[in-house]
PDB file of C-alpha atoms in Angstrom:
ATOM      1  CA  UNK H 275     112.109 131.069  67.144  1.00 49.00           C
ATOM      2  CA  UNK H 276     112.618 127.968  69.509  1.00 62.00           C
ATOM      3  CA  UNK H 277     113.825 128.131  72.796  1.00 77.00           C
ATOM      4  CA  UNK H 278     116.367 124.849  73.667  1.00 82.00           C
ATOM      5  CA  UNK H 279     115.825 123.662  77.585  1.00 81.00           C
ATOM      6  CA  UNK H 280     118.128 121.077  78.920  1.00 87.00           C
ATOM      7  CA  UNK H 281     116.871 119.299  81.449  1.00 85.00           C
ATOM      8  CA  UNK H 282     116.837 116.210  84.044  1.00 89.00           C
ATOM      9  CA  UNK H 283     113.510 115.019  83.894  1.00 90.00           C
ATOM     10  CA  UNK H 284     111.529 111.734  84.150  1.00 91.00           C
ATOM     11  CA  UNK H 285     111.175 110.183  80.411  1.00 93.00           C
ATOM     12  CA  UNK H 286     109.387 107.524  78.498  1.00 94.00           C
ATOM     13  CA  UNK H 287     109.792 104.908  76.456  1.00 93.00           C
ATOM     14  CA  UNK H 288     106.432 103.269  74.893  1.00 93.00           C
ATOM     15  CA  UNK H 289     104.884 101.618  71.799  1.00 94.00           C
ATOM     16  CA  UNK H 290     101.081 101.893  71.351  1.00 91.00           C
ATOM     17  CA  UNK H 291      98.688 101.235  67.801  1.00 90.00           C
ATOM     18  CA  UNK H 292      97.305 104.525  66.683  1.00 87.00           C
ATOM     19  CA  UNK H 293      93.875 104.960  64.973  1.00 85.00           C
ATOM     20  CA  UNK H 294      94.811 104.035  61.789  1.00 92.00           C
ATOM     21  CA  UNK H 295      96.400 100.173  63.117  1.00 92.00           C
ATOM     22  CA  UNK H 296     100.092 101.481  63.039  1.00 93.00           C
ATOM     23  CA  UNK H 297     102.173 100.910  65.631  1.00 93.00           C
ATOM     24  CA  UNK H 298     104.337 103.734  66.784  1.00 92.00           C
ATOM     25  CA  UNK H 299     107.093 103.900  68.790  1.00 93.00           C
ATOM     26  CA  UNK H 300     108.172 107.196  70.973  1.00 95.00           C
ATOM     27  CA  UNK H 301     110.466 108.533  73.656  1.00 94.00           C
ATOM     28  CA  UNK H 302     108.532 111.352  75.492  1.00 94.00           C
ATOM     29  CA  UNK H 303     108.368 113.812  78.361  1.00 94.00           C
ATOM     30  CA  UNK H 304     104.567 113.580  79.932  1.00 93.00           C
ATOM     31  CA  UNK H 305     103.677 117.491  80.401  1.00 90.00           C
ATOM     32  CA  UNK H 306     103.622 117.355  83.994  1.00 89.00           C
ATOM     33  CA  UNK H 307     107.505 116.437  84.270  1.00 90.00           C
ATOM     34  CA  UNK H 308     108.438 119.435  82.235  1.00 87.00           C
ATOM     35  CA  UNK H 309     109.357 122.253  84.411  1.00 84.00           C
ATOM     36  CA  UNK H 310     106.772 125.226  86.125  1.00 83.00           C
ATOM     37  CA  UNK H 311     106.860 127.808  82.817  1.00 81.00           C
ATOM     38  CA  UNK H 312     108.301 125.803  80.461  1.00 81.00           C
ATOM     39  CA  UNK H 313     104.701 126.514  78.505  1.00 84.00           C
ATOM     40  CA  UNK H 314     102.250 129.160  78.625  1.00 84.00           C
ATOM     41  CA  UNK H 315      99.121 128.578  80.663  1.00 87.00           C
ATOM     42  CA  UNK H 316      97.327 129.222  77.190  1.00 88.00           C
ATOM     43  CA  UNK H 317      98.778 126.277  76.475  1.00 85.00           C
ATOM     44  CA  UNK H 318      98.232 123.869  79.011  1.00 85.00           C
ATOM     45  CA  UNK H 319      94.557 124.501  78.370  1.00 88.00           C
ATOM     46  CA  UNK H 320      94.737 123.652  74.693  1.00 85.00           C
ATOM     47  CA  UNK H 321      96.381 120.719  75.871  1.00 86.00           C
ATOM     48  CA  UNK H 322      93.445 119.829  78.408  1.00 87.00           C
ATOM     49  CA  UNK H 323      91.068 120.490  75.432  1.00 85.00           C
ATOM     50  CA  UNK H 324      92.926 118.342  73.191  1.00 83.00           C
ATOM     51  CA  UNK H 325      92.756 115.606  75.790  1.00 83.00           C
ATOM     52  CA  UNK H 326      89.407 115.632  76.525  1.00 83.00           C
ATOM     53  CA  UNK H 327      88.691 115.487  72.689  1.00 80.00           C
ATOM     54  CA  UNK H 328      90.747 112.763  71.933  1.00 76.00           C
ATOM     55  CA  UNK H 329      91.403 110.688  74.987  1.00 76.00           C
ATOM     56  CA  UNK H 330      94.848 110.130  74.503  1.00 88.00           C
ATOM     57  CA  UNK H 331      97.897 112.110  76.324  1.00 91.00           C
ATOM     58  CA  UNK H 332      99.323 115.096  74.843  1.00 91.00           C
ATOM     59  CA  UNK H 333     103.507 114.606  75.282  1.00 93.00           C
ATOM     60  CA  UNK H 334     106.885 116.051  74.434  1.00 92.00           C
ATOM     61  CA  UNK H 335     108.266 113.943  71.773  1.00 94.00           C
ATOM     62  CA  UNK H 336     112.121 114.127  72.188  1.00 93.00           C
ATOM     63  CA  UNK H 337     112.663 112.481  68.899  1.00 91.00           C
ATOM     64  CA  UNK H 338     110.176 114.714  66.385  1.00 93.00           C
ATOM     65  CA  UNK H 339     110.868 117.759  69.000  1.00 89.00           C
ATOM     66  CA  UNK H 340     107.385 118.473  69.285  1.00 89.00           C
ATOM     67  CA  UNK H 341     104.334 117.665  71.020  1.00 89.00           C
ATOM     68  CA  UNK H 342     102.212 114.404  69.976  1.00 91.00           C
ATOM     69  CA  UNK H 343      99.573 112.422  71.569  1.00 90.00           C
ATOM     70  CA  UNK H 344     100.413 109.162  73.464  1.00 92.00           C
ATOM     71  CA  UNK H 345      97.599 106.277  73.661  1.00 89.00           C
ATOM     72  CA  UNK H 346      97.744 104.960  76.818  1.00 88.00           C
ATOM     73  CA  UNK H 347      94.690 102.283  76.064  1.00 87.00           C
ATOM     74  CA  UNK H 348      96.490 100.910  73.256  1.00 89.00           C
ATOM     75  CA  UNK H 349     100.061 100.535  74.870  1.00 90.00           C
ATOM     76  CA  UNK H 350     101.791  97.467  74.261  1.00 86.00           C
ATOM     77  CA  UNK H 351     105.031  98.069  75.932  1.00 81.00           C
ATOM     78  CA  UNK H 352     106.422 101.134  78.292  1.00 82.00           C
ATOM     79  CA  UNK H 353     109.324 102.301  80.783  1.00 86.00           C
ATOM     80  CA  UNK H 354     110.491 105.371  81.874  1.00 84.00           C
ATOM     81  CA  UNK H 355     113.782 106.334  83.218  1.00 85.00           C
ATOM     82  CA  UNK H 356     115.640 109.605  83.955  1.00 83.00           C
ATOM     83  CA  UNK H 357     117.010 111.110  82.134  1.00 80.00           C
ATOM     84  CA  UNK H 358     119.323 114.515  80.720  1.00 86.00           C
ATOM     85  CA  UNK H 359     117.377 115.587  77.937  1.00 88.00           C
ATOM     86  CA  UNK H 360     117.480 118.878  75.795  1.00 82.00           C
ATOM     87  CA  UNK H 361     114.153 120.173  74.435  1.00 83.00           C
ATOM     88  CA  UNK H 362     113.113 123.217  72.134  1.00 77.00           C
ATOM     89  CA  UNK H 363     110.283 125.222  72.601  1.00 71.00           C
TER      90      UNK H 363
END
């Protein structure tokens, strides 16, 4: 069962290649802008592991509704604004 969260939050706009040479375009929430118990500490340490595995940043898609990984070394474009945004956990 998801959980929908609306929000005012700093988001992100941002375009970076991903491993296999596509380019991919997202609108995201970085973890640390979502709010104090939005996810279990459980998960914020999968979510460290994850980053240290893979170097990239684990983030809230608000498109896909779900979290994906963001390559900051490969970013082409980015800004962020604030935003109202609903999410579902």
């Amino acid at each position: 069962m998801s959980n929908n969260t609306t929000i005012t939050t700093q988001t992100y706009r941002g375009t970076f290649t991903k491993v296999n040479g596509e380019s991919r375009s997202m609108r995201f929430v970085r973890i640390s802008d979502l709010p104090t118990g939005t996810i279990s500490e459980a998960a914020h340490q999968h979510i460290d592991n994850l980053q240290k595995l893979h170097g990239s940043e684990v983030v809230y898609d608000l498109d896909k509704q779900g979290f994906r990984s963001y390559n900051w070394k490969t970013s082409s474009n980015s800004s962020s604004s604030e935003e109202t945004v609903t999410i579902s956990l």
